[in-house]
mmCIF file with all atom_site columns, C-alpha atoms and ligand atoms in Angstrom:
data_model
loop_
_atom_site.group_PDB
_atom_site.id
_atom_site.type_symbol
_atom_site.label_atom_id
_atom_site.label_alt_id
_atom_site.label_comp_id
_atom_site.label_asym_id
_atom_site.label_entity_id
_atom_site.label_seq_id
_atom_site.pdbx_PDB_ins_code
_atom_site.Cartn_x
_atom_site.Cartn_y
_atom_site.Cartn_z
_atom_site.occupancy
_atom_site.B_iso_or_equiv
_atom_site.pdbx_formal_charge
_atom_site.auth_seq_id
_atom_site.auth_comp_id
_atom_site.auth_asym_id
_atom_site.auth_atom_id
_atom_site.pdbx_PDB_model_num
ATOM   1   C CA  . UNK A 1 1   ? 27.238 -22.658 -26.039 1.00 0.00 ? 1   UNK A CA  1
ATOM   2   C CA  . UNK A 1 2   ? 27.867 -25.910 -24.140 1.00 0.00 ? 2   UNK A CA  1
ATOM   3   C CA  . UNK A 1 3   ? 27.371 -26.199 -20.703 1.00 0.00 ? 3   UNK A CA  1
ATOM   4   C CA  . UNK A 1 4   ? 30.896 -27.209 -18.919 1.00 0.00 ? 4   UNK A CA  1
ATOM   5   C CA  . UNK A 1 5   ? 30.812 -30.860 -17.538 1.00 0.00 ? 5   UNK A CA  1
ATOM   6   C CA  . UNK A 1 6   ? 30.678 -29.491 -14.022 1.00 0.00 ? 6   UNK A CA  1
ATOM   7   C CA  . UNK A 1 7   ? 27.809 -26.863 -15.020 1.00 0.00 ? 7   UNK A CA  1
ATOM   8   C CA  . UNK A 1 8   ? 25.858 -30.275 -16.016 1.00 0.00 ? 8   UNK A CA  1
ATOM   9   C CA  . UNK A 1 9   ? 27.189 -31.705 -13.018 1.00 0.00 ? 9   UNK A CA  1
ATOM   10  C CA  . UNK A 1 10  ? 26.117 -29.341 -10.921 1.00 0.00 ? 10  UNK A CA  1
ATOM   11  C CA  . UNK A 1 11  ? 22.001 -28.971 -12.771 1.00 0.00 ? 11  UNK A CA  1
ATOM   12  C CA  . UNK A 1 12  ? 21.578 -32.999 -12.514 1.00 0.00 ? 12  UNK A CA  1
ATOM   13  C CA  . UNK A 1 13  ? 21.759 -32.727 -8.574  1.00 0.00 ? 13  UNK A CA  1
ATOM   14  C CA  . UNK A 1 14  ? 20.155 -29.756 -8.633  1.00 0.00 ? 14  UNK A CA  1
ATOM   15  C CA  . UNK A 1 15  ? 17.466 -31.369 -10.563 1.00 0.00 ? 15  UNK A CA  1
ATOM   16  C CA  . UNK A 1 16  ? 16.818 -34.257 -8.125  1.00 0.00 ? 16  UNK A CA  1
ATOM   17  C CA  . UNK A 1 17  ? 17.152 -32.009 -4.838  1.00 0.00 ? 17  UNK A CA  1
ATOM   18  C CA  . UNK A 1 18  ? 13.978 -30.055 -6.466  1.00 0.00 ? 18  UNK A CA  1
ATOM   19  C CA  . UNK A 1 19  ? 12.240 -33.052 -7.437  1.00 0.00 ? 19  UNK A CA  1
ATOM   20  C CA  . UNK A 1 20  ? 12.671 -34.410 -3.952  1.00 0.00 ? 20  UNK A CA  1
ATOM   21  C CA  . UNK A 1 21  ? 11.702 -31.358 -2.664  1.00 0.00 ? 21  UNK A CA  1
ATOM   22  C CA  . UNK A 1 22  ? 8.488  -30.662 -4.162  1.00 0.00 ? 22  UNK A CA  1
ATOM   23  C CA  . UNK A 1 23  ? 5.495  -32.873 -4.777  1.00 0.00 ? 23  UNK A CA  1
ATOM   24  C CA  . UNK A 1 24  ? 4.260  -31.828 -7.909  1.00 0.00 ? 24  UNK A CA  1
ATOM   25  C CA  . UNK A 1 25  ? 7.677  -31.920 -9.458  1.00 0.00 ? 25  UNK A CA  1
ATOM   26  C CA  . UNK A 1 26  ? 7.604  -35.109 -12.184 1.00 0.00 ? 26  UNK A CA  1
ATOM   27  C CA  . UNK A 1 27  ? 10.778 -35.835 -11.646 1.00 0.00 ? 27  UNK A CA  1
ATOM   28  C CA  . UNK A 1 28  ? 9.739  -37.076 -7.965  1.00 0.00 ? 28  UNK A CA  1
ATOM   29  C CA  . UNK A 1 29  ? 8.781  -40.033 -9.525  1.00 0.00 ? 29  UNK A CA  1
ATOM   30  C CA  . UNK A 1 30  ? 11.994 -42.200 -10.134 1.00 0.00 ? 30  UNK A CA  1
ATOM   31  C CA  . UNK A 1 31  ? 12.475 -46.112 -11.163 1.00 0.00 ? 31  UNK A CA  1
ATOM   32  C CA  . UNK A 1 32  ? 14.198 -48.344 -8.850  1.00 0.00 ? 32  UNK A CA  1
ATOM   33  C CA  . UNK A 1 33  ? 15.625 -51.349 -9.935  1.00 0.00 ? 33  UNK A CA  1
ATOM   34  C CA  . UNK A 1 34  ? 17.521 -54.467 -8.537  1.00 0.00 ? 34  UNK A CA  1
ATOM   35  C CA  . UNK A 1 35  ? 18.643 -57.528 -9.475  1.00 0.00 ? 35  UNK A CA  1
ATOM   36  C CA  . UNK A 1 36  ? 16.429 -60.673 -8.011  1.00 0.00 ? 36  UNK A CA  1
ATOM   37  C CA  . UNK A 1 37  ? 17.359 -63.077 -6.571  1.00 0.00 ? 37  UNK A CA  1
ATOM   38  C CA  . UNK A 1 38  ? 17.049 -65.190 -9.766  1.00 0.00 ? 38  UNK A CA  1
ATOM   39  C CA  . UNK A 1 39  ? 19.771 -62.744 -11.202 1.00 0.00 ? 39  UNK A CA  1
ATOM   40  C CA  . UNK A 1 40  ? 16.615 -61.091 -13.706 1.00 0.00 ? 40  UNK A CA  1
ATOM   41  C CA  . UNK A 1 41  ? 16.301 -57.464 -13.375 1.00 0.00 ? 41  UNK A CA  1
ATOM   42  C CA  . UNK A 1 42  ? 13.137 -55.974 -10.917 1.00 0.00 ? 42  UNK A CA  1
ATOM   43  C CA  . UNK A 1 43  ? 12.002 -52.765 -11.325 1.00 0.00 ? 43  UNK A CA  1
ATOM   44  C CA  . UNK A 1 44  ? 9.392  -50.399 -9.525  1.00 0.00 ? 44  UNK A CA  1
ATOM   45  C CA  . UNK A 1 45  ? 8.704  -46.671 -9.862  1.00 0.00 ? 45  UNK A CA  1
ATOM   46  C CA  . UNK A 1 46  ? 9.126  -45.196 -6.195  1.00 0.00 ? 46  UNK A CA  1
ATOM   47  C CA  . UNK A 1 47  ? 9.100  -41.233 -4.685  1.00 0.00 ? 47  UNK A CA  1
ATOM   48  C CA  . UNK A 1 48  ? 12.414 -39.333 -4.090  1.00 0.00 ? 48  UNK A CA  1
ATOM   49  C CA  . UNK A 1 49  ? 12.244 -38.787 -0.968  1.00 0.00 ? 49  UNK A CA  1
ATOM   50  C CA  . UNK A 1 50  ? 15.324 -36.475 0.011   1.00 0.00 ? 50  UNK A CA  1
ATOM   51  C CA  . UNK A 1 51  ? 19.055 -35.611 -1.547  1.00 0.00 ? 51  UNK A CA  1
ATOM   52  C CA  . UNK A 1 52  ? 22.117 -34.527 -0.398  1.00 0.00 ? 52  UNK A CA  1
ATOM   53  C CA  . UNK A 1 53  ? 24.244 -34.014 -3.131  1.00 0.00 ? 53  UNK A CA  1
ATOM   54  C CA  . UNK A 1 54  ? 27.270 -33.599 -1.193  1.00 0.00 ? 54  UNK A CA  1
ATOM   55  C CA  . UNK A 1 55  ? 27.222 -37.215 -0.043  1.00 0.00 ? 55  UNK A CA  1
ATOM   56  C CA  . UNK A 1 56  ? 25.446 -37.831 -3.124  1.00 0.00 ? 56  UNK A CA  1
ATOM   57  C CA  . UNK A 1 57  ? 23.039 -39.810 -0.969  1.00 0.00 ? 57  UNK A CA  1
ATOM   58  C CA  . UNK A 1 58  ? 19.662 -40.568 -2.162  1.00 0.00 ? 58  UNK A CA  1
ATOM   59  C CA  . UNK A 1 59  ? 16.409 -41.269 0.428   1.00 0.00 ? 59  UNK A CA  1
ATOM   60  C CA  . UNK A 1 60  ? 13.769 -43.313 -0.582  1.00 0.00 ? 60  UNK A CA  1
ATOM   61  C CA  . UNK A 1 61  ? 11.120 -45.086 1.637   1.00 0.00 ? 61  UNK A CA  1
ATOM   62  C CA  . UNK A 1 62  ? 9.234  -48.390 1.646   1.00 0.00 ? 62  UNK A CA  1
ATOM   63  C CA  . UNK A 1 63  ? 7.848  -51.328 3.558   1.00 0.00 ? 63  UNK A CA  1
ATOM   64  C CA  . UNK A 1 64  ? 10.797 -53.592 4.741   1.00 0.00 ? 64  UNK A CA  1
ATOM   65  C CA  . UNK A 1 65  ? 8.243  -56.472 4.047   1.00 0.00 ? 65  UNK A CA  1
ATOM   66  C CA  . UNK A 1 66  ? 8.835  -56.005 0.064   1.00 0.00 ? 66  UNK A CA  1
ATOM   67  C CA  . UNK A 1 67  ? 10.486 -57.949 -2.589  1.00 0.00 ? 67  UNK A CA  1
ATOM   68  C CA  . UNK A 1 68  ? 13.107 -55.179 -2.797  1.00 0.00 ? 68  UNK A CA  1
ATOM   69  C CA  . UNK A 1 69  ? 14.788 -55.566 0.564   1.00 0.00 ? 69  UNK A CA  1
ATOM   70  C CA  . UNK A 1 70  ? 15.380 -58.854 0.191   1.00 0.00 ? 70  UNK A CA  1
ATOM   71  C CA  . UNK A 1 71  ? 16.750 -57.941 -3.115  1.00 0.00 ? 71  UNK A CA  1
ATOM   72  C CA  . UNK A 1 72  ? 18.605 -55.295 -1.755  1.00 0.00 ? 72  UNK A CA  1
ATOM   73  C CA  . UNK A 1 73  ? 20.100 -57.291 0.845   1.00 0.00 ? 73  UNK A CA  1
ATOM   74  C CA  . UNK A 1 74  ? 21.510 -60.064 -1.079  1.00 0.00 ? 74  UNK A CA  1
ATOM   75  C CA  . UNK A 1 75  ? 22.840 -57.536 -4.017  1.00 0.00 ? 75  UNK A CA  1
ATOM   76  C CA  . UNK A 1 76  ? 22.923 -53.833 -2.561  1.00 0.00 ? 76  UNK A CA  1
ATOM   77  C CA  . UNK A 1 77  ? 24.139 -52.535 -6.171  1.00 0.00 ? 77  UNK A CA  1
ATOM   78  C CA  . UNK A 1 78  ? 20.970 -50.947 -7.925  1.00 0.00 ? 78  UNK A CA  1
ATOM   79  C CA  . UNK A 1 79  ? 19.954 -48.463 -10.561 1.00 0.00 ? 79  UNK A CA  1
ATOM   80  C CA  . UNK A 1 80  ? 17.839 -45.889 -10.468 1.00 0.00 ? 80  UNK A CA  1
ATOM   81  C CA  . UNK A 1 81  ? 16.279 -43.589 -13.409 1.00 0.00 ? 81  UNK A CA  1
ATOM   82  C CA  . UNK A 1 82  ? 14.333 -40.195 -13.250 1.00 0.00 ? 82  UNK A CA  1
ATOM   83  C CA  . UNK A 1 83  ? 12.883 -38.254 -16.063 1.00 0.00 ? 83  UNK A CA  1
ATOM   84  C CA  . UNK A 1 84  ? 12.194 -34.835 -16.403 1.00 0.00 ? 84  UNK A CA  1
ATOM   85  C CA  . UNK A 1 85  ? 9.886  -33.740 -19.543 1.00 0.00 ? 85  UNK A CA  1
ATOM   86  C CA  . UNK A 1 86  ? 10.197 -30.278 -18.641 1.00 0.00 ? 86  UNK A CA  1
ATOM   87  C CA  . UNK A 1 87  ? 14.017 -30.282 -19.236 1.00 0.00 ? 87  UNK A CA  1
ATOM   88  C CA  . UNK A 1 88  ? 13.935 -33.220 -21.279 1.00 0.00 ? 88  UNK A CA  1
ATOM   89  C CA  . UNK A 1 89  ? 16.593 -34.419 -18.993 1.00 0.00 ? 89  UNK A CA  1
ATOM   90  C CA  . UNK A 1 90  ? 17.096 -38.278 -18.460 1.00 0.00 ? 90  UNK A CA  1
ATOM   91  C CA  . UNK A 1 91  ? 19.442 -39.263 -15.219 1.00 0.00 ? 91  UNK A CA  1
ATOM   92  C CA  . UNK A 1 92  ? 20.689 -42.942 -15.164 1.00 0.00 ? 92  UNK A CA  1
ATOM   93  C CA  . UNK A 1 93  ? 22.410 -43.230 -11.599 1.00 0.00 ? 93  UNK A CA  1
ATOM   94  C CA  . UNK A 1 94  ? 23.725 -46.204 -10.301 1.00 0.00 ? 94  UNK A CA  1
ATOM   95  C CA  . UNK A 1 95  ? 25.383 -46.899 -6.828  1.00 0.00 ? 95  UNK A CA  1
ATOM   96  C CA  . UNK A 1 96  ? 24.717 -49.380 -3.268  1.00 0.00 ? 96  UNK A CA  1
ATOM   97  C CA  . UNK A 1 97  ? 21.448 -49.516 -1.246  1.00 0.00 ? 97  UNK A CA  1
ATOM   98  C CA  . UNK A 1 98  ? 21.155 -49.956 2.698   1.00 0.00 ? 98  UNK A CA  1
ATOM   99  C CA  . UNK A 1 99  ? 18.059 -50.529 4.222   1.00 0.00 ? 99  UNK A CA  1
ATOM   100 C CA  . UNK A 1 100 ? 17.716 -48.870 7.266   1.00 0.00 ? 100 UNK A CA  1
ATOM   101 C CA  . UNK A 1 101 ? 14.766 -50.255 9.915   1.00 0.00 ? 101 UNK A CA  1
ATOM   102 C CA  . UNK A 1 102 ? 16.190 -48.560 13.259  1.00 0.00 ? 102 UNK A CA  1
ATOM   103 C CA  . UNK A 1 103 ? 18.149 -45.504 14.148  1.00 0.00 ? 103 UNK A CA  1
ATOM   104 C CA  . UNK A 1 104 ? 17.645 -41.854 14.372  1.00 0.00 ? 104 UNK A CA  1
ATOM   105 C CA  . UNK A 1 105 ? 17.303 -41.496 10.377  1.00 0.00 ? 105 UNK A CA  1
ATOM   106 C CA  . UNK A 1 106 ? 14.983 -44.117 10.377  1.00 0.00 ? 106 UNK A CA  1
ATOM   107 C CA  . UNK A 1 107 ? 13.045 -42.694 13.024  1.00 0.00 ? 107 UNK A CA  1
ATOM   108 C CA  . UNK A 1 108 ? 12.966 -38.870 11.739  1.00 0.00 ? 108 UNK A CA  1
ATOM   109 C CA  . UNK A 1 109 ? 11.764 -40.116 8.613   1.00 0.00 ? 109 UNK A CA  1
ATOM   110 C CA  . UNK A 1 110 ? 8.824  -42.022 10.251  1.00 0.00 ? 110 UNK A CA  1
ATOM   111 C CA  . UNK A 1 111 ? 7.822  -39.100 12.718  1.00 0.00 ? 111 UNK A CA  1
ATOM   112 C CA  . UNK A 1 112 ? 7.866  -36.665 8.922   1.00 0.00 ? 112 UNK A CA  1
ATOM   113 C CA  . UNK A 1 113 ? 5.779  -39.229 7.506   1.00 0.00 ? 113 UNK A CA  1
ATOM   114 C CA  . UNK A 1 114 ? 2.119  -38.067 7.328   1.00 0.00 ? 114 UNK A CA  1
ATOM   115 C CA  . UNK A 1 115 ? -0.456 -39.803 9.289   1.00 0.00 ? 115 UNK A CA  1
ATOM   116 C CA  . UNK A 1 116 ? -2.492 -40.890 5.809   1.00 0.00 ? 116 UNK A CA  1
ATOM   117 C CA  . UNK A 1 117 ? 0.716  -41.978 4.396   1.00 0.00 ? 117 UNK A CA  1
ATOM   118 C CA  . UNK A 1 118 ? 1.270  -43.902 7.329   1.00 0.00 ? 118 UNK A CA  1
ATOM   119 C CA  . UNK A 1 119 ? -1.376 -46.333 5.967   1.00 0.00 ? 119 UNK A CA  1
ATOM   120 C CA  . UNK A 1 120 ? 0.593  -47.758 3.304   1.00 0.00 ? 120 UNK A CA  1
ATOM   121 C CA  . UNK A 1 121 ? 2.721  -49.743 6.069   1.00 0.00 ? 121 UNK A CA  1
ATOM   122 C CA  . UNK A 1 122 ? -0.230 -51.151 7.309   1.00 0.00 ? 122 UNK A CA  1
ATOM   123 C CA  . UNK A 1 123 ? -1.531 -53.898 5.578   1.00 0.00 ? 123 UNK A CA  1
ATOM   124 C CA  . UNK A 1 124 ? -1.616 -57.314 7.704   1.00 0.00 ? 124 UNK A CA  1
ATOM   125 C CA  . UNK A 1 125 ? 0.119  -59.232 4.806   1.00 0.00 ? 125 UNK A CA  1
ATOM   126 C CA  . UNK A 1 126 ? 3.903  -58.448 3.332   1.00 0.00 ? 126 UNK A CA  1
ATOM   127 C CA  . UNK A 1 127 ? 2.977  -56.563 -0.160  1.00 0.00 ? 127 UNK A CA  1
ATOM   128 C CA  . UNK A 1 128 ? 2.937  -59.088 -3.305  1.00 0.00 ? 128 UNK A CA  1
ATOM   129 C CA  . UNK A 1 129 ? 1.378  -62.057 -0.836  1.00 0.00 ? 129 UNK A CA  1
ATOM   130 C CA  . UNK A 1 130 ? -1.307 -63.422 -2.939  1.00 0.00 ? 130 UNK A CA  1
ATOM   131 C CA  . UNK A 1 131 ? -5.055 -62.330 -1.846  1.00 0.00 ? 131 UNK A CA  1
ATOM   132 C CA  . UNK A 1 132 ? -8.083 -64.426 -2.880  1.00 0.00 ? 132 UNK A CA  1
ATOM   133 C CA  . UNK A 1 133 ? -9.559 -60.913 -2.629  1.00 0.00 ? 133 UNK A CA  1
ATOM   134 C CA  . UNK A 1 134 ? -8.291 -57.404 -2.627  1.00 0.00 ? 134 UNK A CA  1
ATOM   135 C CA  . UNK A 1 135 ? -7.250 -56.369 0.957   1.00 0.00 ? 135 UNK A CA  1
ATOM   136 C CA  . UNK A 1 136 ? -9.389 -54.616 3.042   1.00 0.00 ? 136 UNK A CA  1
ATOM   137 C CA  . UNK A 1 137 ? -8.389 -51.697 5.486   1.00 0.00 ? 137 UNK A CA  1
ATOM   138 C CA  . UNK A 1 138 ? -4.530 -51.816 6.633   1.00 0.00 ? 138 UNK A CA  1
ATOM   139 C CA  . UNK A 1 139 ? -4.980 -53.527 10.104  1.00 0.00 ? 139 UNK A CA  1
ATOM   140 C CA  . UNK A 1 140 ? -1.473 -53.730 10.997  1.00 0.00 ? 140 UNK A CA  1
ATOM   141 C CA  . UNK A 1 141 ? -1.082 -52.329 14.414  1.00 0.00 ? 141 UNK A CA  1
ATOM   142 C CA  . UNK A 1 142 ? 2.295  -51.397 14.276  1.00 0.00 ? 142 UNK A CA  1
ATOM   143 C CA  . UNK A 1 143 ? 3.240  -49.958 10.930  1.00 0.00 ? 143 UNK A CA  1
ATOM   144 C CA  . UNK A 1 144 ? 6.072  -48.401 12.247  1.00 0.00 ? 144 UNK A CA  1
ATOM   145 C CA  . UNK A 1 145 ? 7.476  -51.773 12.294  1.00 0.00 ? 145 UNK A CA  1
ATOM   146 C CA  . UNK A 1 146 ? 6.972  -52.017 8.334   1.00 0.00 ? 146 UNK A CA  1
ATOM   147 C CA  . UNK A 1 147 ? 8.682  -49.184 7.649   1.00 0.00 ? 147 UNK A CA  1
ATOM   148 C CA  . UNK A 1 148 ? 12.190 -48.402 5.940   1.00 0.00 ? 148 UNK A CA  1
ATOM   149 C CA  . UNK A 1 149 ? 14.570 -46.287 4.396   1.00 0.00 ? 149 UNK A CA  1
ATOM   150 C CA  . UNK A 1 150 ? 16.567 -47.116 1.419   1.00 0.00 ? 150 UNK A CA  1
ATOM   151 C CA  . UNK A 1 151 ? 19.568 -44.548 0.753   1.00 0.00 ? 151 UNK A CA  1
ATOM   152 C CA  . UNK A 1 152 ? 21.471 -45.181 -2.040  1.00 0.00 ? 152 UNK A CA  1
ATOM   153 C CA  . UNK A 1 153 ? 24.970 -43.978 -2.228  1.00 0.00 ? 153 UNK A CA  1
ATOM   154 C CA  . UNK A 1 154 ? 25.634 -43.073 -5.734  1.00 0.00 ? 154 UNK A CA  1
ATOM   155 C CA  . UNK A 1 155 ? 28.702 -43.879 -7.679  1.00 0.00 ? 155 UNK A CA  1
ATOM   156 C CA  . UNK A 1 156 ? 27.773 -43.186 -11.219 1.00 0.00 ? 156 UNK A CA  1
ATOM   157 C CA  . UNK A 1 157 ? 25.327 -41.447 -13.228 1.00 0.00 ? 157 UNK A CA  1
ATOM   158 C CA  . UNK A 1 158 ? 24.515 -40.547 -16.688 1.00 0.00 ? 158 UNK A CA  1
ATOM   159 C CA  . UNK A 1 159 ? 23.045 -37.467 -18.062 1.00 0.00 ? 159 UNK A CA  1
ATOM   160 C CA  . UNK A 1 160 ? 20.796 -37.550 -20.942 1.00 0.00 ? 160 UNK A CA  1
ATOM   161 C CA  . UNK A 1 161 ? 19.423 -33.985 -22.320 1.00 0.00 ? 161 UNK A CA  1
ATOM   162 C CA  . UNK A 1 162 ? 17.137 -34.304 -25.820 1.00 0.00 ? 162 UNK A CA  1
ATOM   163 C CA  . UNK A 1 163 ? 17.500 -31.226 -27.704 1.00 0.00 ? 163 UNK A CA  1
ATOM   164 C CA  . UNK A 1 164 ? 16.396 -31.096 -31.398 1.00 0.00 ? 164 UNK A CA  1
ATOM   165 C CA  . UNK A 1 165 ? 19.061 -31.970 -33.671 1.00 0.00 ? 165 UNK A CA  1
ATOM   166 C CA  . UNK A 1 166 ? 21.678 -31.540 -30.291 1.00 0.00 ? 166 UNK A CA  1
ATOM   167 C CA  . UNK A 1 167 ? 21.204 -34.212 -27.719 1.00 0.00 ? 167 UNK A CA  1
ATOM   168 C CA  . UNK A 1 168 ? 23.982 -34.252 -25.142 1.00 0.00 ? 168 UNK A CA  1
ATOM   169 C CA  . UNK A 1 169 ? 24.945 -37.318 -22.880 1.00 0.00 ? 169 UNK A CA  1
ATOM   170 C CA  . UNK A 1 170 ? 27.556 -37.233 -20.102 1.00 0.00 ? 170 UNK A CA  1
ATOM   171 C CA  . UNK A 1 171 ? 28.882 -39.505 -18.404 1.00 0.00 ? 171 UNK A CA  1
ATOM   172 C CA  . UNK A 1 172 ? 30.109 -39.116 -14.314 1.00 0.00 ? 172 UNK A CA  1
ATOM   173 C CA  . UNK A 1 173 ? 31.915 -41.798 -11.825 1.00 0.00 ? 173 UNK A CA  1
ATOM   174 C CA  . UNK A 1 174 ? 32.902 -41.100 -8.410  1.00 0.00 ? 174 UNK A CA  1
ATOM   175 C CA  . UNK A 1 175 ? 36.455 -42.825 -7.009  1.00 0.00 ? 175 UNK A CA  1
ATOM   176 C CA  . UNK A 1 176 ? 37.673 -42.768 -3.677  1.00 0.00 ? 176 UNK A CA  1
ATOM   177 C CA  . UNK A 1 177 ? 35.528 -39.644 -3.392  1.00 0.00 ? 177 UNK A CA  1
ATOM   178 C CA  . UNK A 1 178 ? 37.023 -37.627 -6.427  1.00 0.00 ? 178 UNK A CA  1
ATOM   179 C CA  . UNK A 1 179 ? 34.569 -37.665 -9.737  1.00 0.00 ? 179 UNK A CA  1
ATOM   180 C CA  . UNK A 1 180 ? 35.821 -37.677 -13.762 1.00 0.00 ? 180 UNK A CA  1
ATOM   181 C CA  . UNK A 1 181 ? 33.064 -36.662 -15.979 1.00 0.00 ? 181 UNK A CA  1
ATOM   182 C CA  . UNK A 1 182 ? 33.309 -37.407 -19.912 1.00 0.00 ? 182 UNK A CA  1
ATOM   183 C CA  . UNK A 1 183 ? 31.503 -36.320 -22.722 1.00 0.00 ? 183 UNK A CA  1
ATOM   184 C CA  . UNK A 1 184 ? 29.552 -39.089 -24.556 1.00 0.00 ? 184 UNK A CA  1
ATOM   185 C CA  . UNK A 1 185 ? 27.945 -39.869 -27.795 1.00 0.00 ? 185 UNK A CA  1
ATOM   186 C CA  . UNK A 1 186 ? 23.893 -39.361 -27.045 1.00 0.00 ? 186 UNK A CA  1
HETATM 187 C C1  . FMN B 2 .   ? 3.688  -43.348 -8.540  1.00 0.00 ? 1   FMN B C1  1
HETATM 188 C C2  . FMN B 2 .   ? 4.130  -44.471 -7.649  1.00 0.00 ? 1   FMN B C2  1
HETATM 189 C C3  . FMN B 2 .   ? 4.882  -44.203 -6.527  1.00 0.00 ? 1   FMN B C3  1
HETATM 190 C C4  . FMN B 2 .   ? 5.300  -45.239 -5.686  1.00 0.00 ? 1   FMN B C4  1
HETATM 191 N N1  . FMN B 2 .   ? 6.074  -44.943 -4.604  1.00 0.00 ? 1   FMN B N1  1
HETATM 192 C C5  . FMN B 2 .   ? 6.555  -45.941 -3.845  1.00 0.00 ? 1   FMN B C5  1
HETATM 193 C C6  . FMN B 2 .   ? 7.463  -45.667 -2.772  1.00 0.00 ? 1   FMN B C6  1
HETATM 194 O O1  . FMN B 2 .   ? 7.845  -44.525 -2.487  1.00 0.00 ? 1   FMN B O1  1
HETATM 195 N N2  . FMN B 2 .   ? 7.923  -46.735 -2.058  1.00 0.00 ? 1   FMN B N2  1
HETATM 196 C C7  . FMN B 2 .   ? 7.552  -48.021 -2.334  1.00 0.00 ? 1   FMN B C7  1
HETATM 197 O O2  . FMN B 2 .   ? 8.018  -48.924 -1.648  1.00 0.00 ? 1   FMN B O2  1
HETATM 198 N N3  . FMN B 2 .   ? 6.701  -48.302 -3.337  1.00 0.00 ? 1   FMN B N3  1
HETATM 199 C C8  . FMN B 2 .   ? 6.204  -47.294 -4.096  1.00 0.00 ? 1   FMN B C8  1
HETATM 200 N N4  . FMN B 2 .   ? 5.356  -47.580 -5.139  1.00 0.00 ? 1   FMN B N4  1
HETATM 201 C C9  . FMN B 2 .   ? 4.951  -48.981 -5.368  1.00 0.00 ? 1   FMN B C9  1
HETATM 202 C C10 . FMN B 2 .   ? 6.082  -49.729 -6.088  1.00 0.00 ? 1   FMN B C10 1
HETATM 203 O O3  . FMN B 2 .   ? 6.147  -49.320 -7.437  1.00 0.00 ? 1   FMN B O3  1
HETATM 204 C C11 . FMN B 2 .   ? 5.938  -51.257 -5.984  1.00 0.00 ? 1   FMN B C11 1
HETATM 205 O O4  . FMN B 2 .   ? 4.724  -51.656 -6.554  1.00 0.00 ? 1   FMN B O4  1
HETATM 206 C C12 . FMN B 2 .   ? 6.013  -51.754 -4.541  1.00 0.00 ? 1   FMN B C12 1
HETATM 207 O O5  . FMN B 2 .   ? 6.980  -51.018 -3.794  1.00 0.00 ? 1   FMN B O5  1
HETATM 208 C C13 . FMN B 2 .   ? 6.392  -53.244 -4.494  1.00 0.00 ? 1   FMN B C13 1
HETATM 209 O O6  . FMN B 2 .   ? 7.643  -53.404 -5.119  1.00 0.00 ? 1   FMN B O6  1
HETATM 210 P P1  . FMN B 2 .   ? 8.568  -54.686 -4.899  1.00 0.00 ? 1   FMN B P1  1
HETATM 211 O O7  . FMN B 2 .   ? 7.648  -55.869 -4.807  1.00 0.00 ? 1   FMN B O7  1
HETATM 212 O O8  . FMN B 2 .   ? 9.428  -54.716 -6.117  1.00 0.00 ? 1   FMN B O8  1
HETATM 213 O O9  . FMN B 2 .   ? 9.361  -54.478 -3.649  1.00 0.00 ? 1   FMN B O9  1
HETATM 214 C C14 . FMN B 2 .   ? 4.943  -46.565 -5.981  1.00 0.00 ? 1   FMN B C14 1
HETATM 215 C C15 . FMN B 2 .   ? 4.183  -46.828 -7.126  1.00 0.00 ? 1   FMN B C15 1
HETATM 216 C C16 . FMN B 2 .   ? 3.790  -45.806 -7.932  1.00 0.00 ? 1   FMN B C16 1
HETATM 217 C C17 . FMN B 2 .   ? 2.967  -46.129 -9.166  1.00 0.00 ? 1   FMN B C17 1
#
């Protein structure tokens, strides 16, 4: 029997809290994209980070030096797709970015992050600058200063489950807070 719209509902966040949660999960994994500044779609595959389905907020985390801020800042609506093979479940959210560089979120989220991790803010030069050679050890003394969090504030999403011969798709948008779900053809 069919799962009810708010049974589906209910497994798609419950699929991304896990994914955030656990680092082995392949659903942690997730593709970003935004629109560029030239109008042409960007994407990048980036970790979940955190989820709180009740705000239906999603954390991510990257260097505030990257293409994607900027992006993010002149168009904060973005798209964001995770797979899971194991449930052969395909989420298409959508919804508005902030970047956050200061504040206590920002600075939780930098204290959590492990010291080796810490590295990837830490390159001398914004990521994408062009290097006659590749970089060297991250020099940057103050990687803190690189670092952000994206949440993304999710107003629709689309669930996508391949089953042999029965592939269900759903469809979910949030209004003013209240959501209407619909059944769609896969
Ligand atoms: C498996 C994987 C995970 C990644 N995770 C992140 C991440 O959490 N944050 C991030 O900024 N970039 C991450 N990246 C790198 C991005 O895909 C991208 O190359 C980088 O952020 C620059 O993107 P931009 O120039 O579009 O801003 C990851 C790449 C891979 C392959």
């Amino acid at each position: 029997m069919d799962a009810t719209l708010a049974e589906i509902l209910a497994s798609a966040w419950a699929l991304l809290v896990r994914a955030a949660a656990d680092p082995r999960h392949p659903g942690r994994i997730v593709q970003l994209a935004t629109a560029g500044r030239d109008g042409a779609p960007r994407l990048r595959s980036v970790v979940l980070r955190g989820v709180d389905p009740v705000a239906r907020v999603l954390c991510l985390h990257t260097d505030r030096r990257s293409a994607k801020v900027a992006e993010i800042a002149a168009e904060p609506r973005v798209a964001l797709l995770a797979w899971d093979p194991r449930a052969r479940m395909q989420l298409r959210l959508a919804g508005a970015a902030a970047v956050l560089t200061d504040g206590p979120v920002w600075r939780t989220a930098w204290e959590a992050t492990p010291i080796g991790s810490r590295a990837d803010y830490a390159q001398a030069d914004p990521p994408g600058t062009l290097a006659a050679v590749p970089p060297g050890e991250p020099t940057h003394p103050q990687p803190m200063q690189n670092f952000a969090v994206i949440l993304l504030t999710i107003d629709r999403l689309d669930w996508l489950r391949l089953a042999p011969g029965a592939h269900r798709r759903a469809g979910f948008a949030w209004d003013s807070g209240a959501v209407q779900g619909s059944w769609l053809v896969p």
